[in-house]
mmCIF file with all atom_site columns, C-alpha atoms in Angstrom:
data_model
loop_
_atom_site.group_PDB
_atom_site.id
_atom_site.type_symbol
_atom_site.label_atom_id
_atom_site.label_alt_id
_atom_site.label_comp_id
_atom_site.label_asym_id
_atom_site.label_entity_id
_atom_site.label_seq_id
_atom_site.pdbx_PDB_ins_code
_atom_site.Cartn_x
_atom_site.Cartn_y
_atom_site.Cartn_z
_atom_site.occupancy
_atom_site.B_iso_or_equiv
_atom_site.pdbx_formal_charge
_atom_site.auth_seq_id
_atom_site.auth_comp_id
_atom_site.auth_asym_id
_atom_site.auth_atom_id
_atom_site.pdbx_PDB_model_num
ATOM 1   C CA . MET A 1 1   ? 6.235   -14.590 0.416   1.00 45.00 ? 1136 MET A CA 1
ATOM 2   C CA . GLU A 1 2   ? 8.043   -16.210 -2.591  1.00 47.00 ? 1137 GLU A CA 1
ATOM 3   C CA . MET A 1 3   ? 5.031   -15.436 -4.993  1.00 49.00 ? 1138 MET A CA 1
ATOM 4   C CA . ALA A 1 4   ? 5.243   -15.308 -8.607  1.00 45.00 ? 1139 ALA A CA 1
ATOM 5   C CA . ILE A 1 5   ? 2.880   -14.429 -10.198 1.00 46.00 ? 1140 ILE A CA 1
ATOM 6   C CA . ALA A 1 6   ? 3.528   -15.512 -14.394 1.00 46.00 ? 1141 ALA A CA 1
ATOM 7   C CA . THR A 1 7   ? 6.445   -13.417 -14.930 1.00 48.00 ? 1142 THR A CA 1
ATOM 8   C CA . SER A 1 8   ? 9.990   -13.590 -14.704 1.00 41.00 ? 1143 SER A CA 1
ATOM 9   C CA . VAL A 1 9   ? 10.067  -10.653 -11.917 1.00 65.00 ? 1144 VAL A CA 1
ATOM 10  C CA . SER A 1 10  ? 8.750   -12.176 -8.724  1.00 87.00 ? 1145 SER A CA 1
ATOM 11  C CA . VAL A 1 11  ? 6.371   -9.625  -7.033  1.00 88.00 ? 1146 VAL A CA 1
ATOM 12  C CA . GLU A 1 12  ? 8.439   -8.960  -3.970  1.00 89.00 ? 1147 GLU A CA 1
ATOM 13  C CA . ALA A 1 13  ? 11.048  -7.303  -6.421  1.00 92.00 ? 1148 ALA A CA 1
ATOM 14  C CA . ARG A 1 14  ? 8.712   -5.585  -8.053  1.00 93.00 ? 1149 ARG A CA 1
ATOM 15  C CA . LEU A 1 15  ? 6.734   -4.502  -4.736  1.00 93.00 ? 1150 LEU A CA 1
ATOM 16  C CA . ALA A 1 16  ? 9.908   -3.340  -3.575  1.00 92.00 ? 1151 ALA A CA 1
ATOM 17  C CA . LYS A 1 17  ? 10.482  -1.095  -6.941  1.00 93.00 ? 1152 LYS A CA 1
ATOM 18  C CA . ILE A 1 18  ? 6.974   0.412   -5.896  1.00 94.00 ? 1153 ILE A CA 1
ATOM 19  C CA . ALA A 1 19  ? 7.399   0.875   -2.506  1.00 92.00 ? 1154 ALA A CA 1
ATOM 20  C CA . GLN A 1 20  ? 10.322  2.919   -3.145  1.00 90.00 ? 1155 GLN A CA 1
ATOM 21  C CA . MET A 1 21  ? 10.169  6.649   -1.643  1.00 89.00 ? 1156 MET A CA 1
ATOM 22  C CA . PRO A 1 22  ? 11.432  10.395  -2.625  1.00 90.00 ? 1157 PRO A CA 1
ATOM 23  C CA . ALA A 1 23  ? 13.459  11.769  0.560   1.00 88.00 ? 1158 ALA A CA 1
ATOM 24  C CA . ASP A 1 24  ? 11.162  14.709  0.936   1.00 90.00 ? 1159 ASP A CA 1
ATOM 25  C CA . ILE A 1 25  ? 8.598   14.452  3.743   1.00 89.00 ? 1160 ILE A CA 1
ATOM 26  C CA . ASP A 1 26  ? 6.056   16.026  1.754   1.00 90.00 ? 1161 ASP A CA 1
ATOM 27  C CA . ALA A 1 27  ? 6.637   13.820  -1.268  1.00 91.00 ? 1162 ALA A CA 1
ATOM 28  C CA . ALA A 1 28  ? 6.624   10.659  0.506   1.00 90.00 ? 1163 ALA A CA 1
ATOM 29  C CA . ILE A 1 29  ? 3.794   11.301  1.973   1.00 91.00 ? 1164 ILE A CA 1
ATOM 30  C CA . ILE A 1 30  ? 2.260   12.282  -1.493  1.00 92.00 ? 1165 ILE A CA 1
ATOM 31  C CA . ARG A 1 31  ? 3.864   8.991   -2.585  1.00 93.00 ? 1166 ARG A CA 1
ATOM 32  C CA . ILE A 1 32  ? 2.483   7.164   -0.649  1.00 92.00 ? 1167 ILE A CA 1
ATOM 33  C CA . GLU A 1 33  ? -1.124  8.676   -0.914  1.00 93.00 ? 1168 GLU A CA 1
ATOM 34  C CA . HIS A 1 34  ? -0.911  7.990   -4.785  1.00 95.00 ? 1169 HIS A CA 1
ATOM 35  C CA . LEU A 1 35  ? -0.546  3.979   -3.894  1.00 95.00 ? 1170 LEU A CA 1
ATOM 36  C CA . VAL A 1 36  ? -3.542  3.793   -1.183  1.00 94.00 ? 1171 VAL A CA 1
ATOM 37  C CA . ARG A 1 37  ? -5.687  5.361   -4.146  1.00 95.00 ? 1172 ARG A CA 1
ATOM 38  C CA . SER A 1 38  ? -4.919  3.277   -7.018  1.00 96.00 ? 1173 SER A CA 1
ATOM 39  C CA . ALA A 1 39  ? -4.911  -0.099  -4.745  1.00 96.00 ? 1174 ALA A CA 1
ATOM 40  C CA . TRP A 1 40  ? -8.239  0.978   -3.283  1.00 95.00 ? 1175 TRP A CA 1
ATOM 41  C CA . THR A 1 41  ? -9.712  1.945   -6.728  1.00 94.00 ? 1176 THR A CA 1
ATOM 42  C CA . CYS A 1 42  ? -7.816  -1.249  -8.138  1.00 95.00 ? 1177 CYS A CA 1
ATOM 43  C CA . LEU A 1 43  ? -9.698  -3.213  -5.623  1.00 95.00 ? 1178 LEU A CA 1
ATOM 44  C CA . GLY A 1 44  ? -12.873 -2.053  -5.852  1.00 92.00 ? 1179 GLY A CA 1
ATOM 45  C CA . ALA A 1 45  ? -15.320 -2.236  -3.065  1.00 88.00 ? 1180 ALA A CA 1
ATOM 46  C CA . ASP A 1 46  ? -12.507 -5.474  -1.447  1.00 84.00 ? 1181 ASP A CA 1
ATOM 47  C CA . GLY A 1 47  ? -10.006 -2.644  -0.997  1.00 81.00 ? 1182 GLY A CA 1
ATOM 48  C CA . ALA A 1 48  ? -12.479 -0.866  1.609   1.00 80.00 ? 1183 ALA A CA 1
ATOM 49  C CA . THR A 1 49  ? -11.610 -3.694  4.278   1.00 88.00 ? 1184 THR A CA 1
ATOM 50  C CA . LEU A 1 50  ? -8.241  -5.360  2.397   1.00 92.00 ? 1185 LEU A CA 1
ATOM 51  C CA . VAL A 1 51  ? -5.925  -2.159  2.295   1.00 92.00 ? 1186 VAL A CA 1
ATOM 52  C CA . PRO A 1 52  ? -6.620  -0.986  5.855   1.00 90.00 ? 1187 PRO A CA 1
ATOM 53  C CA . ARG A 1 53  ? -6.205  -4.786  7.060   1.00 90.00 ? 1188 ARG A CA 1
ATOM 54  C CA . ALA A 1 54  ? -3.069  -4.579  5.142   1.00 92.00 ? 1189 ALA A CA 1
ATOM 55  C CA . PHE A 1 55  ? -2.443  -1.567  7.253   1.00 90.00 ? 1190 PHE A CA 1
ATOM 56  C CA . HIS A 1 56  ? -3.209  -3.258  10.600  1.00 87.00 ? 1191 HIS A CA 1
ATOM 57  C CA . GLY A 1 57  ? -0.988  -6.187  9.699   1.00 86.00 ? 1192 GLY A CA 1
ATOM 58  C CA . SER A 1 58  ? 2.065   -5.144  8.389   1.00 88.00 ? 1193 SER A CA 1
ATOM 59  C CA . THR A 1 59  ? 2.936   -1.623  10.858  1.00 84.00 ? 1194 THR A CA 1
ATOM 60  C CA . PRO A 1 60  ? 1.959   0.731   13.097  1.00 83.00 ? 1195 PRO A CA 1
ATOM 61  C CA . LEU A 1 61  ? 2.407   3.755   10.620  1.00 80.00 ? 1196 LEU A CA 1
ATOM 62  C CA . VAL A 1 62  ? -1.175  4.290   11.212  1.00 79.00 ? 1197 VAL A CA 1
ATOM 63  C CA . PRO A 1 63  ? -3.399  4.394   14.876  1.00 76.00 ? 1198 PRO A CA 1
ATOM 64  C CA . PRO A 1 64  ? -5.343  1.570   14.995  1.00 76.00 ? 1199 PRO A CA 1
ATOM 65  C CA . SER A 1 65  ? -8.022  4.105   15.361  1.00 70.00 ? 1200 SER A CA 1
ATOM 66  C CA . GLY A 1 66  ? -8.359  4.774   11.484  1.00 68.00 ? 1201 GLY A CA 1
ATOM 67  C CA . LEU A 1 67  ? -7.397  1.360   10.268  1.00 70.00 ? 1202 LEU A CA 1
ATOM 68  C CA . HIS A 1 68  ? -11.464 1.055   9.968   1.00 75.00 ? 1203 HIS A CA 1
ATOM 69  C CA . ALA A 1 69  ? -12.095 3.622   7.919   1.00 71.00 ? 1204 ALA A CA 1
ATOM 70  C CA . ALA A 1 70  ? -15.139 3.058   5.659   1.00 74.00 ? 1205 ALA A CA 1
ATOM 71  C CA . ASP A 1 71  ? -14.152 4.885   2.487   1.00 87.00 ? 1206 ASP A CA 1
ATOM 72  C CA . LEU A 1 72  ? -11.226 6.203   1.057   1.00 90.00 ? 1207 LEU A CA 1
ATOM 73  C CA . GLU A 1 73  ? -11.182 9.449   1.369   1.00 91.00 ? 1208 GLU A CA 1
ATOM 74  C CA . THR A 1 74  ? -11.666 9.369   5.618   1.00 88.00 ? 1209 THR A CA 1
ATOM 75  C CA . PHE A 1 75  ? -8.272  6.516   5.256   1.00 89.00 ? 1210 PHE A CA 1
ATOM 76  C CA . LEU A 1 76  ? -6.443  8.803   3.195   1.00 90.00 ? 1211 LEU A CA 1
ATOM 77  C CA . GLY A 1 77  ? -7.414  11.703  5.684   1.00 90.00 ? 1212 GLY A CA 1
ATOM 78  C CA . VAL A 1 78  ? -6.068  9.049   8.799   1.00 87.00 ? 1213 VAL A CA 1
ATOM 79  C CA . LEU A 1 79  ? -2.492  9.085   6.468   1.00 88.00 ? 1214 LEU A CA 1
ATOM 80  C CA . SER A 1 80  ? -2.267  12.622  6.050   1.00 88.00 ? 1215 SER A CA 1
ATOM 81  C CA . HIS A 1 81  ? -1.996  12.777  9.949   1.00 88.00 ? 1216 HIS A CA 1
ATOM 82  C CA . ALA A 1 82  ? -0.288  9.904   10.669  1.00 87.00 ? 1217 ALA A CA 1
ATOM 83  C CA . LEU A 1 83  ? 2.630   10.476  8.253   1.00 89.00 ? 1218 LEU A CA 1
ATOM 84  C CA . PRO A 1 84  ? 3.880   13.951  8.754   1.00 90.00 ? 1219 PRO A CA 1
ATOM 85  C CA . HIS A 1 85  ? 5.508   12.379  11.885  1.00 86.00 ? 1220 HIS A CA 1
ATOM 86  C CA . ARG A 1 86  ? 7.100   9.500   10.423  1.00 86.00 ? 1221 ARG A CA 1
ATOM 87  C CA . HIS A 1 87  ? 10.664  9.753   8.697   1.00 84.00 ? 1222 HIS A CA 1
ATOM 88  C CA . PRO A 1 88  ? 10.700  9.457   4.780   1.00 83.00 ? 1223 PRO A CA 1
ATOM 89  C CA . GLU A 1 89  ? 12.779  6.205   5.417   1.00 85.00 ? 1224 GLU A CA 1
ATOM 90  C CA . GLU A 1 90  ? 10.257  4.639   7.474   1.00 87.00 ? 1225 GLU A CA 1
ATOM 91  C CA . ILE A 1 91  ? 7.286   4.939   5.502   1.00 88.00 ? 1226 ILE A CA 1
ATOM 92  C CA . ARG A 1 92  ? 9.733   3.651   2.727   1.00 86.00 ? 1227 ARG A CA 1
ATOM 93  C CA . VAL A 1 93  ? 9.778   0.653   4.793   1.00 89.00 ? 1228 VAL A CA 1
ATOM 94  C CA . ALA A 1 94  ? 6.491   0.172   5.664   1.00 90.00 ? 1229 ALA A CA 1
ATOM 95  C CA . SER A 1 95  ? 5.090   0.748   2.545   1.00 91.00 ? 1230 SER A CA 1
ATOM 96  C CA . PHE A 1 96  ? 7.091   -2.010  1.756   1.00 93.00 ? 1231 PHE A CA 1
ATOM 97  C CA . ALA A 1 97  ? 5.884   -4.406  4.332   1.00 93.00 ? 1232 ALA A CA 1
ATOM 98  C CA . VAL A 1 98  ? 2.020   -2.706  3.304   1.00 94.00 ? 1233 VAL A CA 1
ATOM 99  C CA . LEU A 1 99  ? 2.406   -3.779  -0.259  1.00 95.00 ? 1234 LEU A CA 1
ATOM 100 C CA . CYS A 1 100 ? 3.522   -7.091  0.563   1.00 94.00 ? 1235 CYS A CA 1
ATOM 101 C CA . GLY A 1 101 ? 1.102   -7.567  2.595   1.00 94.00 ? 1236 GLY A CA 1
ATOM 102 C CA . LEU A 1 102 ? -1.540  -6.026  0.826   1.00 95.00 ? 1237 LEU A CA 1
ATOM 103 C CA . ALA A 1 103 ? -0.739  -8.315  -1.233  1.00 95.00 ? 1238 ALA A CA 1
ATOM 104 C CA . GLU A 1 104 ? -1.200  -11.667 0.209   1.00 94.00 ? 1239 GLU A CA 1
ATOM 105 C CA . LEU A 1 105 ? -4.442  -10.536 1.598   1.00 95.00 ? 1240 LEU A CA 1
ATOM 106 C CA . VAL A 1 106 ? -5.428  -10.284 -2.270  1.00 96.00 ? 1241 VAL A CA 1
ATOM 107 C CA . HIS A 1 107 ? -3.787  -13.467 -3.263  1.00 94.00 ? 1242 HIS A CA 1
ATOM 108 C CA . GLU A 1 108 ? -5.553  -15.409 -0.486  1.00 95.00 ? 1243 GLU A CA 1
ATOM 109 C CA . GLU A 1 109 ? -8.472  -13.873 -0.947  1.00 95.00 ? 1244 GLU A CA 1
ATOM 110 C CA . LEU A 1 110 ? -9.048  -12.861 -4.561  1.00 94.00 ? 1245 LEU A CA 1
ATOM 111 C CA . GLY A 1 111 ? -6.705  -15.036 -6.526  1.00 94.00 ? 1246 GLY A CA 1
ATOM 112 C CA . ALA A 1 112 ? -3.577  -14.294 -7.911  1.00 93.00 ? 1247 ALA A CA 1
ATOM 113 C CA . ALA A 1 113 ? -4.778  -13.039 -11.523 1.00 94.00 ? 1248 ALA A CA 1
ATOM 114 C CA . ARG A 1 114 ? -6.425  -10.193 -9.057  1.00 95.00 ? 1249 ARG A CA 1
ATOM 115 C CA . VAL A 1 115 ? -3.337  -9.656  -7.737  1.00 95.00 ? 1250 VAL A CA 1
ATOM 116 C CA . GLN A 1 116 ? -1.744  -9.202  -10.886 1.00 94.00 ? 1251 GLN A CA 1
ATOM 117 C CA . ALA A 1 117 ? -4.164  -6.593  -11.469 1.00 95.00 ? 1252 ALA A CA 1
ATOM 118 C CA . LEU A 1 118 ? -3.442  -4.946  -8.857  1.00 96.00 ? 1253 LEU A CA 1
ATOM 119 C CA . ILE A 1 119 ? 0.757   -4.409  -9.395  1.00 96.00 ? 1254 ILE A CA 1
ATOM 120 C CA . THR A 1 120 ? -0.131  -3.299  -12.446 1.00 95.00 ? 1255 THR A CA 1
ATOM 121 C CA . ALA A 1 121 ? -2.123  -0.789  -11.514 1.00 96.00 ? 1256 ALA A CA 1
ATOM 122 C CA . LEU A 1 122 ? 0.710   0.041   -8.944  1.00 96.00 ? 1257 LEU A CA 1
ATOM 123 C CA . GLU A 1 123 ? 3.253   0.320   -11.339 1.00 95.00 ? 1258 GLU A CA 1
ATOM 124 C CA . ALA A 1 124 ? 0.901   2.407   -13.311 1.00 94.00 ? 1259 ALA A CA 1
ATOM 125 C CA . THR A 1 125 ? 1.121   5.054   -10.441 1.00 88.00 ? 1260 THR A CA 1
ATOM 126 C CA . ASP A 1 126 ? 4.866   5.526   -11.158 1.00 71.00 ? 1261 ASP A CA 1
ATOM 127 C CA . ALA A 1 127 ? 4.001   6.258   -15.062 1.00 60.00 ? 1262 ALA A CA 1
#
């Protein structure tokens, strides 16, 4: 996905930085939940379809039944049940795959400007 968006830093490098996870499983779960909340909020109504689709297309981290969550809280509930059984490194790798998949979906369906807005919102999650 060699997609650069009006910056000198590639989208992939920015997403890799965002996808870094703490070594503690509880902290990693909290972090990914914050990233999902941020992405869903940034994308608005589109988040209800794009975020679960990004998980479905990128990782088996979430059971297929949870990928049809109609709202953010339901989807976060699915994550909170699925993630404790994973290793923090698995969550980190999966988060990078999901973020890349989400950026691709957003680019295809909503355009490059929305990808930039999404990445900016995700980077603000770190602040």
